[in-house]
DNA sequence: CAGTATCCCTGGCGATACTG
DNA sequence: CAGTATCGCCAGGGATACTG
């Protein structure tokens, strides 16, 4: 909570993402990654098709893209079983699981404050002088 | 942490965002909102131009868009002073400030684990059999 | 100063079809 | 089953210029 923590090591401001949580936000909160991680964390090791069913509305292309990215980032582990038919299982890694408390905090915050947000929107929309 | 918390109240799965933190992610972690909230939280009440300078590389159009959205969501308060030249100040609200612990957790997680992510990427990229 | 207004452009996503 | 491959789109963002 320092006064100038948003400055980078070399003293210059980081253009674009002038805050220290930029990287982790890109990592965890980019599109589709949160539902995927959530599902993996909640339902344990799963096959590709199970994921596709649980993370509704995601197309196979995008699901694969995100899974590859998560695997590369070390948050998800992919296990290929050379059988017929082939079986691939995905599971969350220890590193991925370390995000669970964070997710829990997010859930807590939502439960406590999301209605306030909705209320604020209502008031904003109901104000004619804008 | 129930077994089927990703199901909505009516028993159906929520298409697209099959996890309970979907809404708060959209609210807080959509593009540009995190650096804006961070800056507002770190440097207190500021004028439009100060924000524009601190959140580097953001264009005025987008900055205004995001500020309006944050105002509507009740996370930011806008104060217009009818002077010449006009002066507008933005500050984080109590509701917005309630996100601070969350941000702090994110910073902590980054400090503890971001190097592991980088390491995982290195290993992934250095593996030829892919 | 604090924004609008306009135009443009891209990359991410969706849909669909196909394969080892 | 577990993905690729290809195509098309369009919302969101960037650049630039202008205004009360």
CSV table of C-alpha atoms (C1' of nucleotides) in Angstrom, one decimal:
chain,number,residue,atom,x,y,z
A,1,UNK,CA,0.0,0.0,0.0
A,2,UNK,CA,3.0,2.3,-0.6
A,3,UNK,CA,2.7,5.7,-2.2
A,4,UNK,CA,4.2,4.9,-5.5
A,5,UNK,CA,3.9,1.2,-5.9
A,6,UNK,CA,2.6,1.6,-9.4
A,7,UNK,CA,6.0,2.7,-10.6
A,8,UNK,CA,8.1,0.0,-12.1
A,9,UNK,CA,11.5,-1.0,-10.9
A,10,UNK,CA,13.3,1.4,-13.2
A,11,UNK,CA,11.3,4.3,-12.0
A,12,UNK,CA,9.2,4.8,-15.1
A,13,UNK,CA,5.5,4.3,-15.1
A,14,UNK,CA,4.3,1.2,-16.8
A,15,UNK,CA,2.4,2.4,-19.9
A,16,UNK,CA,-1.1,0.9,-20.2
A,17,UNK,CA,-1.2,-1.1,-17.1
A,18,UNK,CA,-0.2,1.4,-14.4
A,19,UNK,CA,-0.9,-1.0,-11.6
A,20,UNK,CA,0.9,-4.0,-10.1
A,21,UNK,CA,-2.0,-6.4,-10.6
A,22,UNK,CA,-2.0,-6.1,-14.3
A,23,UNK,CA,-0.2,-9.4,-14.9
A,24,UNK,CA,-2.3,-11.5,-12.6
A,25,UNK,CA,-5.5,-10.0,-14.0
A,26,UNK,CA,-4.4,-11.0,-17.5
A,27,UNK,CA,-3.5,-14.4,-16.2
A,28,UNK,CA,-6.6,-15.2,-14.3
A,29,UNK,CA,-9.4,-13.0,-15.5
A,30,UNK,CA,-9.1,-13.0,-19.2
A,31,UNK,CA,-12.1,-14.3,-21.0
A,32,UNK,CA,-13.3,-17.9,-20.3
A,33,UNK,CA,-10.4,-18.6,-17.9
A,34,UNK,CA,-12.4,-18.0,-14.7
A,35,UNK,CA,-15.3,-20.4,-15.5
A,36,UNK,CA,-12.8,-23.0,-16.7
A,37,UNK,CA,-10.7,-22.8,-13.6
A,38,UNK,CA,-13.8,-22.7,-11.4
A,39,UNK,CA,-15.2,-25.8,-13.0
A,40,UNK,CA,-11.9,-27.6,-12.7
A,41,UNK,CA,-11.6,-26.6,-9.1
A,42,UNK,CA,-15.1,-27.6,-8.2
A,43,UNK,CA,-15.5,-30.8,-10.1
A,44,UNK,CA,-11.9,-32.1,-10.1
A,45,UNK,CA,-10.2,-34.0,-12.9
A,46,UNK,CA,-12.4,-34.0,-16.0
A,47,UNK,CA,-12.3,-35.0,-19.6
A,48,UNK,CA,-12.5,-32.5,-22.5
A,49,UNK,CA,-16.2,-33.2,-23.2
A,50,UNK,CA,-17.2,-32.7,-19.6
A,51,UNK,CA,-15.6,-29.4,-19.5
A,52,UNK,CA,-17.3,-28.4,-22.7
A,53,UNK,CA,-20.6,-29.3,-21.3
A,54,UNK,CA,-20.1,-27.6,-17.9
A,55,UNK,CA,-18.6,-24.4,-19.4
A,56,UNK,CA,-21.7,-23.9,-21.4
A,57,UNK,CA,-21.7,-22.1,-24.8
A,58,UNK,CA,-17.9,-22.4,-25.2
A,59,UNK,CA,-16.9,-23.6,-28.6
A,60,UNK,CA,-14.2,-26.4,-28.9
A,61,UNK,CA,-11.8,-24.1,-30.6
A,62,UNK,CA,-11.8,-21.5,-27.8
A,63,UNK,CA,-11.9,-24.1,-25.1
A,64,UNK,CA,-8.7,-25.7,-26.5
A,65,UNK,CA,-7.1,-22.3,-26.8
A,66,UNK,CA,-7.8,-21.4,-23.2
A,67,UNK,CA,-6.8,-24.8,-21.9
A,68,UNK,CA,-3.5,-24.6,-23.7
A,69,UNK,CA,-2.8,-21.2,-22.3
A,70,UNK,CA,-3.7,-22.4,-18.8
A,71,UNK,CA,-1.5,-25.4,-19.2
A,72,UNK,CA,1.4,-23.2,-20.4
A,73,UNK,CA,0.9,-20.9,-17.4
A,74,UNK,CA,1.1,-23.9,-15.1
A,75,UNK,CA,-2.4,-23.6,-13.7
A,76,UNK,CA,-3.8,-26.7,-15.4
A,77,UNK,CA,-2.3,-30.1,-16.1
A,78,UNK,CA,-3.3,-32.1,-19.2
A,79,UNK,CA,-3.0,-35.9,-19.3
A,80,UNK,CA,-3.2,-37.8,-22.5
A,81,UNK,CA,-4.1,-41.5,-22.4
A,82,UNK,CA,-3.3,-43.2,-25.7
A,83,UNK,CA,-6.3,-45.4,-25.8
A,84,UNK,CA,-9.1,-46.1,-28.4
A,85,UNK,CA,-11.0,-43.9,-28.2
A,86,UNK,CA,-8.4,-41.4,-26.9
A,87,UNK,CA,-9.0,-40.0,-23.4
A,88,UNK,CA,-7.7,-36.7,-22.2
A,89,UNK,CA,-8.1,-35.4,-18.7
A,90,UNK,CA,-7.6,-32.0,-17.3
A,91,UNK,CA,-7.0,-31.1,-13.7
A,92,UNK,CA,-6.1,-28.0,-11.8
A,93,UNK,CA,-2.5,-27.8,-10.5
A,94,UNK,CA,-1.3,-26.9,-7.1
A,95,UNK,CA,-0.5,-23.5,-8.4
A,96,UNK,CA,-4.0,-23.2,-9.9
A,97,UNK,CA,-5.5,-24.3,-6.6
A,98,UNK,CA,-3.7,-21.6,-4.8
A,99,UNK,CA,-6.1,-19.2,-6.4
A,100,UNK,CA,-9.0,-20.7,-4.6
A,101,UNK,CA,-9.0,-18.4,-1.6
A,102,UNK,CA,-9.0,-15.5,-4.0
A,103,UNK,CA,-12.0,-16.9,-5.7
A,104,UNK,CA,-13.7,-17.4,-2.4
A,105,UNK,CA,-13.1,-13.7,-1.5
A,106,UNK,CA,-14.6,-12.7,-4.8
A,107,UNK,CA,-17.7,-14.8,-4.0
A,108,UNK,CA,-17.9,-13.2,-0.6
A,109,UNK,CA,-17.6,-9.7,-2.0
A,110,UNK,CA,-20.3,-10.5,-4.5
A,111,UNK,CA,-22.7,-11.8,-1.9
A,112,UNK,CA,-22.1,-8.7,0.2
A,113,UNK,CA,-22.1,-6.0,-2.4
A,114,UNK,CA,-23.5,-7.0,-5.7
A,115,UNK,CA,-27.0,-5.7,-4.7
A,116,UNK,CA,-25.5,-2.4,-3.9
A,117,UNK,CA,-24.1,-2.3,-7.4
A,118,UNK,CA,-27.5,-3.1,-8.8
A,119,UNK,CA,-29.0,-0.4,-6.7
A,120,UNK,CA,-26.4,2.2,-7.9
A,121,UNK,CA,-27.2,1.3,-11.5
A,122,UNK,CA,-30.9,1.8,-10.8
A,123,UNK,CA,-30.4,5.2,-9.3
A,124,UNK,CA,-28.0,6.2,-12.1
A,125,UNK,CA,-30.5,5.2,-14.8
A,126,UNK,CA,-33.4,6.8,-13.0
A,127,UNK,CA,-31.7,10.2,-12.8
A,128,UNK,CA,-32.9,12.2,-15.8
A,129,UNK,CA,-30.5,15.2,-15.5
A,130,UNK,CA,-27.5,13.6,-17.2
B,1,UNK,CA,-17.9,-24.3,-1.8
B,2,UNK,CA,-20.9,-26.5,-2.4
B,3,UNK,CA,-21.1,-29.2,-5.0
B,4,UNK,CA,-23.3,-27.5,-7.5
B,5,UNK,CA,-23.0,-23.8,-6.7
B,6,UNK,CA,-22.5,-23.1,-10.4
B,7,UNK,CA,-26.1,-23.9,-11.0
B,8,UNK,CA,-28.5,-21.0,-11.1
B,9,UNK,CA,-31.5,-20.6,-8.8
B,10,UNK,CA,-33.8,-22.3,-11.3
B,11,UNK,CA,-31.6,-25.3,-11.6
B,12,UNK,CA,-30.3,-24.7,-15.1
B,13,UNK,CA,-26.7,-24.0,-15.8
B,14,UNK,CA,-25.9,-20.4,-16.6
B,15,UNK,CA,-24.8,-20.4,-20.2
B,16,UNK,CA,-21.5,-18.8,-20.8
B,17,UNK,CA,-20.4,-17.9,-17.3
B,18,UNK,CA,-20.9,-21.1,-15.5
B,19,UNK,CA,-19.4,-19.8,-12.3
B,20,UNK,CA,-20.6,-17.5,-9.5
B,21,UNK,CA,-17.9,-15.0,-9.9
B,22,UNK,CA,-18.8,-14.1,-13.4
B,23,UNK,CA,-20.6,-10.9,-12.5
B,24,UNK,CA,-17.9,-9.5,-10.3
B,25,UNK,CA,-15.3,-10.3,-12.8
B,26,UNK,CA,-17.2,-8.4,-15.4
B,27,UNK,CA,-17.5,-5.5,-13.0
B,28,UNK,CA,-14.0,-5.2,-11.7
B,29,UNK,CA,-11.7,-6.9,-14.2
B,30,UNK,CA,-12.9,-5.7,-17.5
B,31,UNK,CA,-10.4,-3.7,-19.6
B,32,UNK,CA,-9.0,-0.5,-18.0
B,33,UNK,CA,-11.1,-0.7,-14.9
B,34,UNK,CA,-8.4,-2.2,-12.7
B,35,UNK,CA,-5.8,0.4,-13.4
B,36,UNK,CA,-8.4,3.2,-13.0
B,37,UNK,CA,-9.6,1.9,-9.7
B,38,UNK,CA,-6.1,1.2,-8.5
B,39,UNK,CA,-5.0,4.8,-9.3
B,40,UNK,CA,-8.1,6.3,-7.7
B,41,UNK,CA,-7.5,4.2,-4.6
B,42,UNK,CA,-3.8,4.9,-4.4
B,43,UNK,CA,-3.8,8.6,-5.2
B,44,UNK,CA,-7.2,9.7,-3.9
B,45,UNK,CA,-9.5,12.3,-5.5
B,46,UNK,CA,-8.1,13.4,-8.9
B,47,UNK,CA,-9.1,15.4,-11.9
B,48,UNK,CA,-9.7,14.0,-15.3
B,49,UNK,CA,-6.3,15.0,-16.7
B,50,UNK,CA,-4.4,13.5,-13.7
B,51,UNK,CA,-6.1,10.2,-14.3
B,52,UNK,CA,-5.3,10.4,-18.0
B,53,UNK,CA,-1.7,10.9,-17.2
B,54,UNK,CA,-1.4,8.2,-14.6
B,55,UNK,CA,-3.3,5.6,-16.5
B,56,UNK,CA,-0.9,5.9,-19.3
B,57,UNK,CA,-1.8,5.2,-22.9
B,58,UNK,CA,-5.6,5.5,-22.4
B,59,UNK,CA,-7.4,7.7,-24.8
B,60,UNK,CA,-9.9,10.3,-23.6
B,61,UNK,CA,-12.8,8.5,-25.2
B,62,UNK,CA,-12.1,5.2,-23.5
B,63,UNK,CA,-11.3,6.8,-20.2
B,64,UNK,CA,-14.6,8.6,-20.2
B,65,UNK,CA,-16.4,5.4,-21.1
B,66,UNK,CA,-14.9,3.5,-18.3
B,67,UNK,CA,-15.4,6.3,-15.8
B,68,UNK,CA,-19.1,6.5,-16.7
B,69,UNK,CA,-19.5,2.8,-16.2
B,70,UNK,CA,-17.7,2.8,-12.9
B,71,UNK,CA,-19.9,5.7,-11.8
B,72,UNK,CA,-23.0,3.9,-12.8
B,73,UNK,CA,-21.9,0.8,-10.9
B,74,UNK,CA,-21.4,2.9,-7.8
B,75,UNK,CA,-17.6,2.3,-7.6
B,76,UNK,CA,-16.6,5.9,-8.5
B,77,UNK,CA,-18.1,9.3,-7.7
B,78,UNK,CA,-17.9,12.2,-10.1
B,79,UNK,CA,-18.0,15.7,-8.9
B,80,UNK,CA,-18.5,18.6,-11.3
B,81,UNK,CA,-17.4,22.1,-10.3
B,82,UNK,CA,-19.0,24.7,-12.6
B,83,UNK,CA,-16.0,27.0,-12.8
B,84,UNK,CA,-14.0,28.5,-15.6
B,85,UNK,CA,-12.2,26.5,-16.6
B,86,UNK,CA,-14.4,23.6,-15.5
B,87,UNK,CA,-13.1,21.3,-12.9
B,88,UNK,CA,-14.1,17.7,-12.5
B,89,UNK,CA,-12.9,15.4,-9.8
B,90,UNK,CA,-13.2,11.7,-9.5
B,91,UNK,CA,-12.9,9.7,-6.3
B,92,UNK,CA,-13.4,6.1,-5.3
B,93,UNK,CA,-16.5,5.4,-3.3
B,94,UNK,CA,-16.9,3.4,-0.1
B,95,UNK,CA,-18.1,0.5,-2.3
B,96,UNK,CA,-15.1,0.8,-4.5
B,97,UNK,CA,-12.8,1.0,-1.6
B,98,UNK,CA,-14.2,-2.3,-0.3
B,99,UNK,CA,-12.4,-4.0,-3.1
B,100,UNK,CA,-9.0,-2.9,-1.7
B,101,UNK,CA,-8.4,-6.1,0.3
B,102,UNK,CA,-9.1,-8.1,-2.8
B,103,UNK,CA,-6.6,-6.1,-4.7
B,104,UNK,CA,-4.1,-6.6,-1.9
B,105,UNK,CA,-4.6,-10.4,-2.1
B,106,UNK,CA,-4.0,-10.2,-5.8
B,107,UNK,CA,-0.7,-8.4,-5.2
B,108,UNK,CA,0.3,-11.0,-2.6
B,109,UNK,CA,-0.5,-13.8,-4.9
B,110,UNK,CA,1.5,-12.2,-7.6
B,111,UNK,CA,4.5,-11.7,-5.4
B,112,UNK,CA,4.4,-15.3,-4.3
B,113,UNK,CA,3.5,-17.1,-7.5
B,114,UNK,CA,4.2,-15.1,-10.6
B,115,UNK,CA,7.7,-16.4,-10.9
B,116,UNK,CA,6.3,-19.9,-10.9
B,117,UNK,CA,4.1,-19.0,-13.8
B,118,UNK,CA,7.0,-17.6,-15.7
B,119,UNK,CA,8.9,-20.8,-15.0
B,120,UNK,CA,6.0,-23.0,-16.2
B,121,UNK,CA,6.0,-21.0,-19.4
B,122,UNK,CA,9.7,-21.5,-19.9
B,123,UNK,CA,9.4,-25.2,-19.4
B,124,UNK,CA,6.4,-25.4,-21.7
B,125,UNK,CA,8.1,-23.5,-24.5
B,126,UNK,CA,11.3,-25.5,-24.1
B,127,UNK,CA,9.5,-28.8,-24.5
B,128,UNK,CA,9.9,-29.8,-28.2
B,129,UNK,CA,7.5,-32.8,-28.2
B,130,UNK,CA,4.2,-30.9,-28.5
C,1,DC,C1',-10.2,21.6,-18.8
C,2,DA,C1',-13.1,18.0,-19.8
C,3,DG,C1',-14.8,15.9,-22.5
C,4,DT,C1',-17.5,14.5,-27.8
C,5,DA,C1',-17.6,13.2,-32.4
C,6,DT,C1',-16.0,10.3,-36.2
C,7,DC,C1',-13.7,7.1,-38.6
C,8,DC,C1',-11.2,3.1,-38.8
C,9,DC,C1',-9.3,-1.3,-37.8
C,10,DT,C1',-8.1,-5.5,-35.7
C,11,DG,C1',-8.1,-9.6,-33.0
C,12,DG,C1',-11.0,-12.3,-30.6
C,13,DC,C1',-14.8,-14.9,-30.8
C,14,DG,C1',-18.6,-17.7,-32.9
C,15,DA,C1',-20.2,-21.0,-36.4
C,16,DT,C1',-19.4,-24.7,-39.2
C,17,DA,C1',-17.0,-28.4,-41.0
C,18,DC,C1',-13.6,-31.8,-40.9
C,19,DT,C1',-9.8,-35.5,-39.0
C,20,DG,C1',-6.6,-39.0,-36.4
D,1,DC,C1',-13.3,-38.7,-28.3
D,2,DA,C1',-10.6,-34.8,-28.7
D,3,DG,C1',-9.5,-31.9,-31.0
D,4,DT,C1',-8.0,-28.8,-36.0
D,5,DA,C1',-9.0,-25.9,-39.9
D,6,DT,C1',-11.3,-22.1,-42.1
D,7,DC,C1',-14.1,-18.4,-42.6
D,8,DG,C1',-16.5,-14.3,-41.3
D,9,DC,C1',-17.9,-10.8,-38.2
D,10,DC,C1',-18.4,-7.1,-35.3
D,11,DA,C1',-17.9,-4.9,-30.8
D,12,DG,C1',-14.5,-2.6,-28.6
D,13,DG,C1',-10.6,0.1,-28.8
D,14,DG,C1',-7.2,3.5,-31.0
D,15,DA,C1',-6.2,7.8,-33.6
D,16,DT,C1',-7.5,12.2,-34.7
D,17,DA,C1',-10.0,16.2,-34.6
D,18,DC,C1',-13.3,19.3,-32.6
D,19,DT,C1',-16.3,21.9,-28.8
D,20,DG,C1',-18.7,24.2,-24.5
